[in-house]
Short mmCIF file of C-alpha atoms in Angstrom, two decimals:
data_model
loop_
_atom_site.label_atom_id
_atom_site.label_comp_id
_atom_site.label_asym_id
_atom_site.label_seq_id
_atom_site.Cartn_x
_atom_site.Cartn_y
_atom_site.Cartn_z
CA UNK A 1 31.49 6.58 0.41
CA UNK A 2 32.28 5.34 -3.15
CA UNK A 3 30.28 6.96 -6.03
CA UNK A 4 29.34 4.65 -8.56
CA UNK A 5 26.67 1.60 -8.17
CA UNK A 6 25.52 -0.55 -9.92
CA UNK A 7 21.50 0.83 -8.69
CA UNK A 8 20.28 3.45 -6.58
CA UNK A 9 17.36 3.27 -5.12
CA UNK A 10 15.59 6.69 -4.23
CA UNK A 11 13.11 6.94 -0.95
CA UNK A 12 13.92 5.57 2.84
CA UNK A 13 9.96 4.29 3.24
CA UNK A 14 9.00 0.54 2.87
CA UNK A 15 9.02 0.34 -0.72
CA UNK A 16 12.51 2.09 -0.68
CA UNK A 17 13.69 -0.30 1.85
CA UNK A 18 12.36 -3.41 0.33
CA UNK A 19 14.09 -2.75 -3.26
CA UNK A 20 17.41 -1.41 -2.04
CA UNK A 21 17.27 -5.83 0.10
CA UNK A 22 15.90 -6.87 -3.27
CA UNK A 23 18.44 -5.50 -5.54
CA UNK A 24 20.92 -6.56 -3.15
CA UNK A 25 19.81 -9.97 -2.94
CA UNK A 26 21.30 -10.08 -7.32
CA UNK A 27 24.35 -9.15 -6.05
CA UNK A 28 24.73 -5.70 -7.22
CA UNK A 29 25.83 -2.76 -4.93
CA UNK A 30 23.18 -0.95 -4.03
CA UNK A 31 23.25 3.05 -2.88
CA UNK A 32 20.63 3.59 -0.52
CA UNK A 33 19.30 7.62 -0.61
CA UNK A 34 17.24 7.07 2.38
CA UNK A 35 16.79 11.07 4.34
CA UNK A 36 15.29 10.27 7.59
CA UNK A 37 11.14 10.88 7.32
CA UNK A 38 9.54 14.09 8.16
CA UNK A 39 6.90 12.84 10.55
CA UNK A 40 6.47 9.34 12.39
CA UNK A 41 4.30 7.10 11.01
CA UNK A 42 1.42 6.22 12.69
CA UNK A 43 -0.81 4.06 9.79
CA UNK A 44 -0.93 0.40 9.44
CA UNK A 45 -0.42 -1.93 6.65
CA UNK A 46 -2.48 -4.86 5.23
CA UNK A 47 0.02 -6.81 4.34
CA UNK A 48 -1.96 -9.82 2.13
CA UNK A 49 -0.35 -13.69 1.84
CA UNK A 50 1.92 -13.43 -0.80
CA UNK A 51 3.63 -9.45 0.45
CA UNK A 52 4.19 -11.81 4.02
CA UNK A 53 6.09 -14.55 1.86
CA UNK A 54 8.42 -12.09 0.53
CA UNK A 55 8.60 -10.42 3.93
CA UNK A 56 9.74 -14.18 4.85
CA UNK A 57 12.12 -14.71 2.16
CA UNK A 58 14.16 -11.48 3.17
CA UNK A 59 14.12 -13.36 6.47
CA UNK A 60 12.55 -10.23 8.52
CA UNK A 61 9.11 -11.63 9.10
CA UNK A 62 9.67 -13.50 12.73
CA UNK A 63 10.55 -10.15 14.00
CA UNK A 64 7.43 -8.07 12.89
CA UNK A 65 5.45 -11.68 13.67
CA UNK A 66 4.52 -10.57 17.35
CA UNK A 67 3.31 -7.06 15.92
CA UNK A 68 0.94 -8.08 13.38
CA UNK A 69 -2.34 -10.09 13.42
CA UNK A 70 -3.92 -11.73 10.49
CA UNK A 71 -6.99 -11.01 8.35
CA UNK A 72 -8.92 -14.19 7.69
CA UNK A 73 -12.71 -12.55 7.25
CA UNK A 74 -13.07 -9.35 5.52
CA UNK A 75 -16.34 -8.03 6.16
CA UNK A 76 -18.43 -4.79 4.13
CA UNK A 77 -21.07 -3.36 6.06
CA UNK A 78 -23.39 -0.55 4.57
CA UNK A 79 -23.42 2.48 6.87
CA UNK A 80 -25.20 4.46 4.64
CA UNK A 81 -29.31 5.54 4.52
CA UNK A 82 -29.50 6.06 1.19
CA UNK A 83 -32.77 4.48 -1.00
CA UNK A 84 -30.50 1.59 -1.93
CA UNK A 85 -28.59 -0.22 0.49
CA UNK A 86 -26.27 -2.62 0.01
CA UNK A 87 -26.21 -6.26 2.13
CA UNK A 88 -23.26 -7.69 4.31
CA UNK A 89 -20.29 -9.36 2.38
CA UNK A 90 -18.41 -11.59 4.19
CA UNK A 91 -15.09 -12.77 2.32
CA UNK A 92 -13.67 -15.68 3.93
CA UNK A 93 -9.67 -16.88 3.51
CA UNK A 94 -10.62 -20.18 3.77
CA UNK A 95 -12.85 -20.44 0.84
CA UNK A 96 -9.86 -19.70 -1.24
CA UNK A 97 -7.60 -22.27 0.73
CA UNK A 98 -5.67 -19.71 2.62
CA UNK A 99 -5.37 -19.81 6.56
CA UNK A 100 -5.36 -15.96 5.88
CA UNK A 101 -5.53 -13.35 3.29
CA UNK A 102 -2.37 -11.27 5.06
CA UNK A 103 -1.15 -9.90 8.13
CA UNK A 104 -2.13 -6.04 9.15
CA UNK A 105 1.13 -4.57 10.60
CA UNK A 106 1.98 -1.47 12.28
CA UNK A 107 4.31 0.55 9.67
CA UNK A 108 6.74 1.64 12.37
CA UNK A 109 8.07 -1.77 13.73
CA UNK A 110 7.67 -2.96 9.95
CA UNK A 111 10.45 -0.17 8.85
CA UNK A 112 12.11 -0.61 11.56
CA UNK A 113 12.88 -4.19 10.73
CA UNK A 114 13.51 -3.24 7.06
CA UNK A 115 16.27 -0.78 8.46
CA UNK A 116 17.94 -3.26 10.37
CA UNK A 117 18.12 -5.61 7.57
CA UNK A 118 19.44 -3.42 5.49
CA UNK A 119 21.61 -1.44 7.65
CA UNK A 120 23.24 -5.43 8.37
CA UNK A 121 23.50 -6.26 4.10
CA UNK A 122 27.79 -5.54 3.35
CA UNK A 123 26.04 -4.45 -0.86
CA UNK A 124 24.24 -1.56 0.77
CA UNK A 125 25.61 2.06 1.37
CA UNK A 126 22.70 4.46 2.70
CA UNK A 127 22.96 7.86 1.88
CA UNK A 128 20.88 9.89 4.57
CA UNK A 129 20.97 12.51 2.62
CA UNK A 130 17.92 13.93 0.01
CA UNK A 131 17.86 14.01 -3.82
CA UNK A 132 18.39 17.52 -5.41
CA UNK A 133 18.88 16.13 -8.84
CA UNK A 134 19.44 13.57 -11.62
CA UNK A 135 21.19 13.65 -14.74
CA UNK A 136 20.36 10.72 -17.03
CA UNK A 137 23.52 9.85 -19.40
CA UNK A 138 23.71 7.02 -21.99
CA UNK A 139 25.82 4.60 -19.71
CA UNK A 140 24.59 5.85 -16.22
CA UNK A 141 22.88 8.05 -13.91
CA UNK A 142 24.46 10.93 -12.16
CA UNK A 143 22.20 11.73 -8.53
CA UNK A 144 23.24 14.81 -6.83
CA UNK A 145 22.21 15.13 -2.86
CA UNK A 146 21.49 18.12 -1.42
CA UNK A 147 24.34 18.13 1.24
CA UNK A 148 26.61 18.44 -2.36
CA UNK A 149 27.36 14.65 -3.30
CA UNK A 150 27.30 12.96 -6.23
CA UNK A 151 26.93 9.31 -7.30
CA UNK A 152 26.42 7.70 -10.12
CA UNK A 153 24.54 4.12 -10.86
CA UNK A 154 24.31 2.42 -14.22
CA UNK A 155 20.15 2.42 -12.88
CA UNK A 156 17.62 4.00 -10.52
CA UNK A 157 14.53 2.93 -8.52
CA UNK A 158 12.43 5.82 -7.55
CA UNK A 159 10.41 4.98 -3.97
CA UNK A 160 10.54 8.18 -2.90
CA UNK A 161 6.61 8.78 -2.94
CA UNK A 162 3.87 11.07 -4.96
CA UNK A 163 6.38 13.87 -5.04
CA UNK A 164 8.96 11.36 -5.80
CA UNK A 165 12.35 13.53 -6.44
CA UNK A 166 13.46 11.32 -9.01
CA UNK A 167 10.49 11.34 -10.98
CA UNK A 168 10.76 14.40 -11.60
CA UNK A 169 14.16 14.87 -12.69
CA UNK A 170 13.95 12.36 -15.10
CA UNK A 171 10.74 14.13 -16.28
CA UNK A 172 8.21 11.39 -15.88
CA UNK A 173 4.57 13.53 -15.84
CA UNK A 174 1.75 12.60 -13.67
CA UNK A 175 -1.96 12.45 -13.61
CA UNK A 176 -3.24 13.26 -10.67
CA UNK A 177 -6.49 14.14 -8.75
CA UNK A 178 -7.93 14.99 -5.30
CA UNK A 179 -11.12 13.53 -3.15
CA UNK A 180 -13.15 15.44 -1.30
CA UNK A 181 -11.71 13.28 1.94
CA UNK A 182 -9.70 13.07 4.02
CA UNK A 183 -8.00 9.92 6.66
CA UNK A 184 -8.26 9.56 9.88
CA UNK A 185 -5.65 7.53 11.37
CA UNK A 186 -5.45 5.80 14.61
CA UNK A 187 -5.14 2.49 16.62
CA UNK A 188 -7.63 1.62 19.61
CA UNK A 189 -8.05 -1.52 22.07
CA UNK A 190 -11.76 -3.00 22.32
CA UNK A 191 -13.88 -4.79 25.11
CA UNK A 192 -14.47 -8.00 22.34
CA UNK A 193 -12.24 -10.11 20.46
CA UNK A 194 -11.98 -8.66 16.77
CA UNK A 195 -11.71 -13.13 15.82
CA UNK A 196 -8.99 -12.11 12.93
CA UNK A 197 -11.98 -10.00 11.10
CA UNK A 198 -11.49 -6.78 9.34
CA UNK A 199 -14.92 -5.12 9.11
CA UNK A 200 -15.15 -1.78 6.61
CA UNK A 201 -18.18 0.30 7.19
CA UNK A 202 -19.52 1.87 3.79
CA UNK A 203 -20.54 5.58 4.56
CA UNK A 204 -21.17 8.87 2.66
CA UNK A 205 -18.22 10.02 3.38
CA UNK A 206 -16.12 6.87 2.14
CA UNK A 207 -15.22 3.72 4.31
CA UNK A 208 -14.73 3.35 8.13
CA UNK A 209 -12.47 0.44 7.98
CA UNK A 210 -11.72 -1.27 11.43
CA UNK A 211 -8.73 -4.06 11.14
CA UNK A 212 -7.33 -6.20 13.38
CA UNK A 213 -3.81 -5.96 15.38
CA UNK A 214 -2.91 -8.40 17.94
CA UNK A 215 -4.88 -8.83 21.22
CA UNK A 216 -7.90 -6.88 21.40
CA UNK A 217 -7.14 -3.64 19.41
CA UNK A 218 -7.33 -2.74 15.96
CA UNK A 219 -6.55 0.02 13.63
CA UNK A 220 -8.46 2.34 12.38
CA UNK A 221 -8.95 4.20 8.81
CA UNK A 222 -11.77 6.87 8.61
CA UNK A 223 -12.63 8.51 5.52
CA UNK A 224 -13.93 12.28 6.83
CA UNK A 225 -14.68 15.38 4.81
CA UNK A 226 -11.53 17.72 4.80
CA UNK A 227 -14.03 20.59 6.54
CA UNK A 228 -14.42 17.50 9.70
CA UNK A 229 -11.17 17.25 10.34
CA UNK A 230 -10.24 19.75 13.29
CA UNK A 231 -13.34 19.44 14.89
CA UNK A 232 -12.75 15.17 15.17
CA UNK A 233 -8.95 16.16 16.31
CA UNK A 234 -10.43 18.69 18.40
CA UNK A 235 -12.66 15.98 20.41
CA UNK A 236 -11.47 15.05 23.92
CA UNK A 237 -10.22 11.19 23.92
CA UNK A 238 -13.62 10.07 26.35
CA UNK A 239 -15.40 11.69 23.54
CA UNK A 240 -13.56 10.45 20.56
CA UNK A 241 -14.09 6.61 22.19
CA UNK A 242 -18.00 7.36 22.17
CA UNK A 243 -17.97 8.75 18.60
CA UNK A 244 -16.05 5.12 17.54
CA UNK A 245 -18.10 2.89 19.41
CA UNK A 246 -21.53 4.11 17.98
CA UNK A 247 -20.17 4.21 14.43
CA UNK A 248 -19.11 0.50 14.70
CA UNK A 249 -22.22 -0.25 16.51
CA UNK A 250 -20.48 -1.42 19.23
CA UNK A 251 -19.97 -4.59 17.57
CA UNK A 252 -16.61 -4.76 19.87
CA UNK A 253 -18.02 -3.12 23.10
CA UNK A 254 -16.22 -0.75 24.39
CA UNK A 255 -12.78 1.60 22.55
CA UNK A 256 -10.15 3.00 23.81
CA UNK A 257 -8.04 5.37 21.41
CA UNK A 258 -4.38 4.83 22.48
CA UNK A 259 -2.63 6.99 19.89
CA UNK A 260 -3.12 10.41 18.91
CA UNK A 261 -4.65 10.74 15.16
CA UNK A 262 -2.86 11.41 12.00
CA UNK A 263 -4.97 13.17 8.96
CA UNK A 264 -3.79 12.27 5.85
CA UNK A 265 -5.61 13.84 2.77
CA UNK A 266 -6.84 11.42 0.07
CA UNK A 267 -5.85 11.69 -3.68
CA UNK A 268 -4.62 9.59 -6.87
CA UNK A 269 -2.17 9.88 -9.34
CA UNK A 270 -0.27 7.68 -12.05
CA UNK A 271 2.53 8.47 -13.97
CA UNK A 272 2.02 8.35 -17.98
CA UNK A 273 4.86 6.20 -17.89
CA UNK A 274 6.61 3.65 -15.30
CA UNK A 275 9.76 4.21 -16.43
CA UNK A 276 11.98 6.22 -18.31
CA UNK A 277 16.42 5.55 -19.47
CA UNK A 278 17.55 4.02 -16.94
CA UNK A 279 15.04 4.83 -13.92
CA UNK A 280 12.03 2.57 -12.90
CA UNK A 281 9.41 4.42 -10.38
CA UNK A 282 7.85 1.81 -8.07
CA UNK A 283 5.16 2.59 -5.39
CA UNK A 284 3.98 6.01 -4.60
CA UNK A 285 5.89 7.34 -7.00
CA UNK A 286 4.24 5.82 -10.06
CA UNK A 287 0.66 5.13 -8.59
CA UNK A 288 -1.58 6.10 -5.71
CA UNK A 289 -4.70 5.95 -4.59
CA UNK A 290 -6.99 5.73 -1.53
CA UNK A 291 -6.15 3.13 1.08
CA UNK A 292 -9.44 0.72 0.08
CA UNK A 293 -9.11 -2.69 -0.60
CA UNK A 294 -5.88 -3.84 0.96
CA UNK A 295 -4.14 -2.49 -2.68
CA UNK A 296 -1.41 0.00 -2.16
CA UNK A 297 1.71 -1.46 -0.68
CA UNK A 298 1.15 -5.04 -2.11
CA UNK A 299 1.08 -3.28 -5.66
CA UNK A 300 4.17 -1.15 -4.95
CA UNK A 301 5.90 -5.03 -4.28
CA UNK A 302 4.62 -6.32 -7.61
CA UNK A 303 6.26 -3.21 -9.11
CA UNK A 304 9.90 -3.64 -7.32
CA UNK A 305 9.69 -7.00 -8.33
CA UNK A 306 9.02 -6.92 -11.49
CA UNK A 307 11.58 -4.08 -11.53
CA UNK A 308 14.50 -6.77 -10.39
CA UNK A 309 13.27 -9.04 -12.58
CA UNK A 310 13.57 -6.90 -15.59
CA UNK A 311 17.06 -5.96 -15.01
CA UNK A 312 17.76 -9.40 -14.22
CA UNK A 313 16.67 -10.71 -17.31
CA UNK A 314 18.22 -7.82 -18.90
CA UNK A 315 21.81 -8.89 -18.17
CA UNK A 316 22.36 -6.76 -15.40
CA UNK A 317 21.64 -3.01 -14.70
CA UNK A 318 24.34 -2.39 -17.15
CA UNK A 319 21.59 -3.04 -19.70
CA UNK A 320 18.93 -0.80 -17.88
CA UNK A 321 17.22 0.77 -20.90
CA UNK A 322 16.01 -2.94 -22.02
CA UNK A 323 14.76 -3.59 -18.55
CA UNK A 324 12.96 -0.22 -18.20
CA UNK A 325 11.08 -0.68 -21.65
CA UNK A 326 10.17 -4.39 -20.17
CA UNK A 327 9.16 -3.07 -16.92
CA UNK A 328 7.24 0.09 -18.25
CA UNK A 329 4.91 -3.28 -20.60
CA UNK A 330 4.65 -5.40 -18.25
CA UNK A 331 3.27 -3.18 -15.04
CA UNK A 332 1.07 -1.06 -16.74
CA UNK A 333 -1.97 -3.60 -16.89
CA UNK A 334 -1.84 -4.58 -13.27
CA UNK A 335 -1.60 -0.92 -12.24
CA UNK A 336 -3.94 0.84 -14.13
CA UNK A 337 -6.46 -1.45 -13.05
CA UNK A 338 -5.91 -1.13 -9.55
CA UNK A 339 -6.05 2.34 -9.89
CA UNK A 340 -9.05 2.82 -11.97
CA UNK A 341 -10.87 -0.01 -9.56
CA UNK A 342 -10.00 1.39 -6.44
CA UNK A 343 -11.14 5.12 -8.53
CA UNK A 344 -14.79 4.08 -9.11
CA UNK A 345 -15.43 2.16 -5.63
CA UNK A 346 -14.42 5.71 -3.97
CA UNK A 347 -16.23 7.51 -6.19
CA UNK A 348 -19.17 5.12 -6.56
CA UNK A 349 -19.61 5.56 -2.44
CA UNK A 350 -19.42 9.00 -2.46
CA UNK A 351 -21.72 9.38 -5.49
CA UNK A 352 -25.55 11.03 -4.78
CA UNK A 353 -26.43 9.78 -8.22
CA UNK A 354 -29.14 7.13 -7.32
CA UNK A 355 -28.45 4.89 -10.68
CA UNK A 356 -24.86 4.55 -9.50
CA UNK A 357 -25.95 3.81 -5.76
CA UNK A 358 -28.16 1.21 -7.51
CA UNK A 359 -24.93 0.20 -9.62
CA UNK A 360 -22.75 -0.42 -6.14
CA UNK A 361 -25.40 -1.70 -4.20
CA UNK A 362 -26.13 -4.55 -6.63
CA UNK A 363 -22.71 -5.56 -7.33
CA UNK A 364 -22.46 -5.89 -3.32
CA UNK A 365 -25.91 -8.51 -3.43
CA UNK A 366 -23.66 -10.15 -6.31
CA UNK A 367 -20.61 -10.80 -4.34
CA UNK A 368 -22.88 -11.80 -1.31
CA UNK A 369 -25.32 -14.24 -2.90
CA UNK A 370 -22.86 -15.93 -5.21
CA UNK A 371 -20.56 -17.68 -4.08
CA UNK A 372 -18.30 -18.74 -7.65
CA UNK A 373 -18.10 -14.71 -8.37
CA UNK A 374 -16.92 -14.17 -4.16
CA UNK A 375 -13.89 -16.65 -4.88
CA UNK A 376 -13.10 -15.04 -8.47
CA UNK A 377 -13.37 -11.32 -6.76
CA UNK A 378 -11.22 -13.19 -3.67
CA UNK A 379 -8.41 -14.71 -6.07
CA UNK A 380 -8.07 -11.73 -8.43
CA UNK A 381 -7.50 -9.14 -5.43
CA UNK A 382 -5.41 -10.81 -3.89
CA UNK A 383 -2.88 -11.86 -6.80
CA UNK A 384 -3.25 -10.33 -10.34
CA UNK A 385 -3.32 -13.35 -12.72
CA UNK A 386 -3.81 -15.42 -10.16
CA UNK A 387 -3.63 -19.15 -12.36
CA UNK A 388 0.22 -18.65 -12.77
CA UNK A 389 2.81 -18.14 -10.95
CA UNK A 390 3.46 -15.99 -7.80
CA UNK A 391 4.76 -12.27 -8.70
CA UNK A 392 6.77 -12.74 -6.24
CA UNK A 393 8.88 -15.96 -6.53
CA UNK A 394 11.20 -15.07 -9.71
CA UNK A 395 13.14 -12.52 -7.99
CA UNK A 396 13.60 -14.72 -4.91
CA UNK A 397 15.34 -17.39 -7.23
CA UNK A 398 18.08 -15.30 -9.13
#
């Protein structure tokens, strides 16, 4: 194993993956620190238009094709019986010319793909082992691993998640906060055709979002109060099915569960800065939130994107302090935003406070009855800045 690089990317997940190809794809030599995961995966990923082009362009996406289905109707259905209830909104990819707004995918096959790329890409050395340290020095970065290597790179990417290593030996702080939720993972088949329609149940304990995989099964995300947890897990799988089908009001017959559930507890954070030297965090490690809205992943893209970009336009990682201070500019719009959005819809939801049920419900009836404000909402959540150019395409072209 050599021991310098021109980057280092920090975190084996799909960010991780995606900006060790990315950084490749410049030219540079890339070190990989990618320690296997501590649990499999078992979530899904809503993937939307623009996430599946880049997918494309690092020539992966005909083999996670046959494993993904995509989302042309988002639906929001109130579940709640509170004094002000909110109609249906129906959000349509068509009414924004799009065949479809993404693809959900099953994270497993999706990393697995990644992997392969990567493992096949002559500029990338993985390093299976973990971070223990960082050391940032005017003309480089020196990462020690815990098996008792060291590399250096002239810059890092940290996508090593909310207790990103890296992030915290470069002593980037964070902001963070808890909900009183927690996820409920898990994939099911269903007696009806889903027709390519994602339908998120509003309830007072956050969303019960159904999406579609291929055939007749879906995934599932369900927001639960921490306290629920064990007794849902605890359910026997006949009873589980039952408990499903009558919160979705059957609208697809008959479920099936064919997984066991994953909990995953719900929280935010975001770092005070993106970047920091020579290391850029991207992802998890410099923003997250609840999984609401399709946001997460596709915002951790724009970030290693923008990352490449910025050393790119730099000169070359040898000039990473220039790129960070462009990166650290340029991102923090687009992800504060997200962040604070995705903040007040979860909180808004989970809120007693009858002026701000009042607040949310209206804003639904908005989006419903009119039609110019649907296709703004539409074009802004899918793409930031949506009249120029795609985040994604400058990267691609270097």
């Amino acid at each position: 194993m050599q021991d310098r690089y021109d980057v280092a990317v920090v975190g084996g997940g799909l960010a991780g993956t995606v900006a060790a190809l990315l950084a490749s794809a410049q030219g540079w030599n890339v070190a990989f620190i990618a320690p296997p995961p501590p649990r499999q995966d078992g979530r899904t990923t809503a993937l939307l238009s623009e996430s599946v082009d880049l997918l494309k362009r690092l020539g992966v996406w005909d083999e996670v094709l046959p494993s993904s289905a995509p989302l042309r109707t988002m639906r929001i259905l109130d579940g709640t019986n509170r004094l002000f209830r909110a109609p249906p909104v129906q959000f349509h990819s068509s009414e924004i010319g799009l065949d479809a707004f993404g693809y959900n995918i099953p994270n497993k096959p999706l990393l697995d793909a990644l992997h392969h790329k990567a493992s096949g890409t002559p500029g990338i050395v993985r390093i299976e082992a973990a971070l223990s340290g960082a050391l940032q020095e005017d003309e480089s970065v020196s990462l020690r691993m815990d098996d008792g290597s060291c590399i250096t790179a002239l810059a890092c990417i940290a996508a090593d998640g909310r207790n990103s290593a890296l992030r915290e030996a470069v002593g980037i702080k964070v902001r963070s906060w808890t909900y009183p939720q927690s996820a409920l993972v898990m994939n099911f088949s269903h007696q009806f055709g889903h027709g390519d329609v994602s339908t998120e149940f509003h309830t007072e304990e956050g969303p019960f979002t159904q999406v579609p995989l291929p055939g007749n099964r879906s995934s599932l995300v369900w927001a639960v109060k921490p306290g629920d947890v064990d007794a849902i897990l605890g359910l026997s799988r006949d009873r589980l099915n039952i408990e499903i089908e009558t919160r979705m009001r059957s609208i697809l017959g008959k479920v099936e569960v064919d997984n066991d559930p994953q909990a995953w507890p719900l929280s935010s954070l975001i770092a005070d800065q993106f970047g920091v030297g020579r290391a850029m965090l991207v992802g998890e490690a410099g923003h997250a939130f609840p999984p609401i809205g399709a946001q997460g992943l596709n915002l951790g893209l724009r970030d290693i994107n923008q990352a490449i970009d910025s050393l790119r336009e730099a000169s070359g990682p040898e000039h990473a302090p220039l790129a960070v201070s462009r990166y650290n500019r340029k991102r923090r719009l687009d992800i504060t935003s997200r962040t604070a959005g995705v903040d007040l819809l979860n909180r808004a939801l989970l809120s007693d406070f009858l002026p701000m049920q009042a607040l949310r419900a209206g804003g639904l009836a908005a989006l419903s009855a009119l039609p110019p404000l649907r296709m703004l909402a539409m074009r802004e959540g899918m793409t930031p800045g949506w009249r120029g150019k795609s985040p994604f395409r400058s990267a691609q072209s270097g």
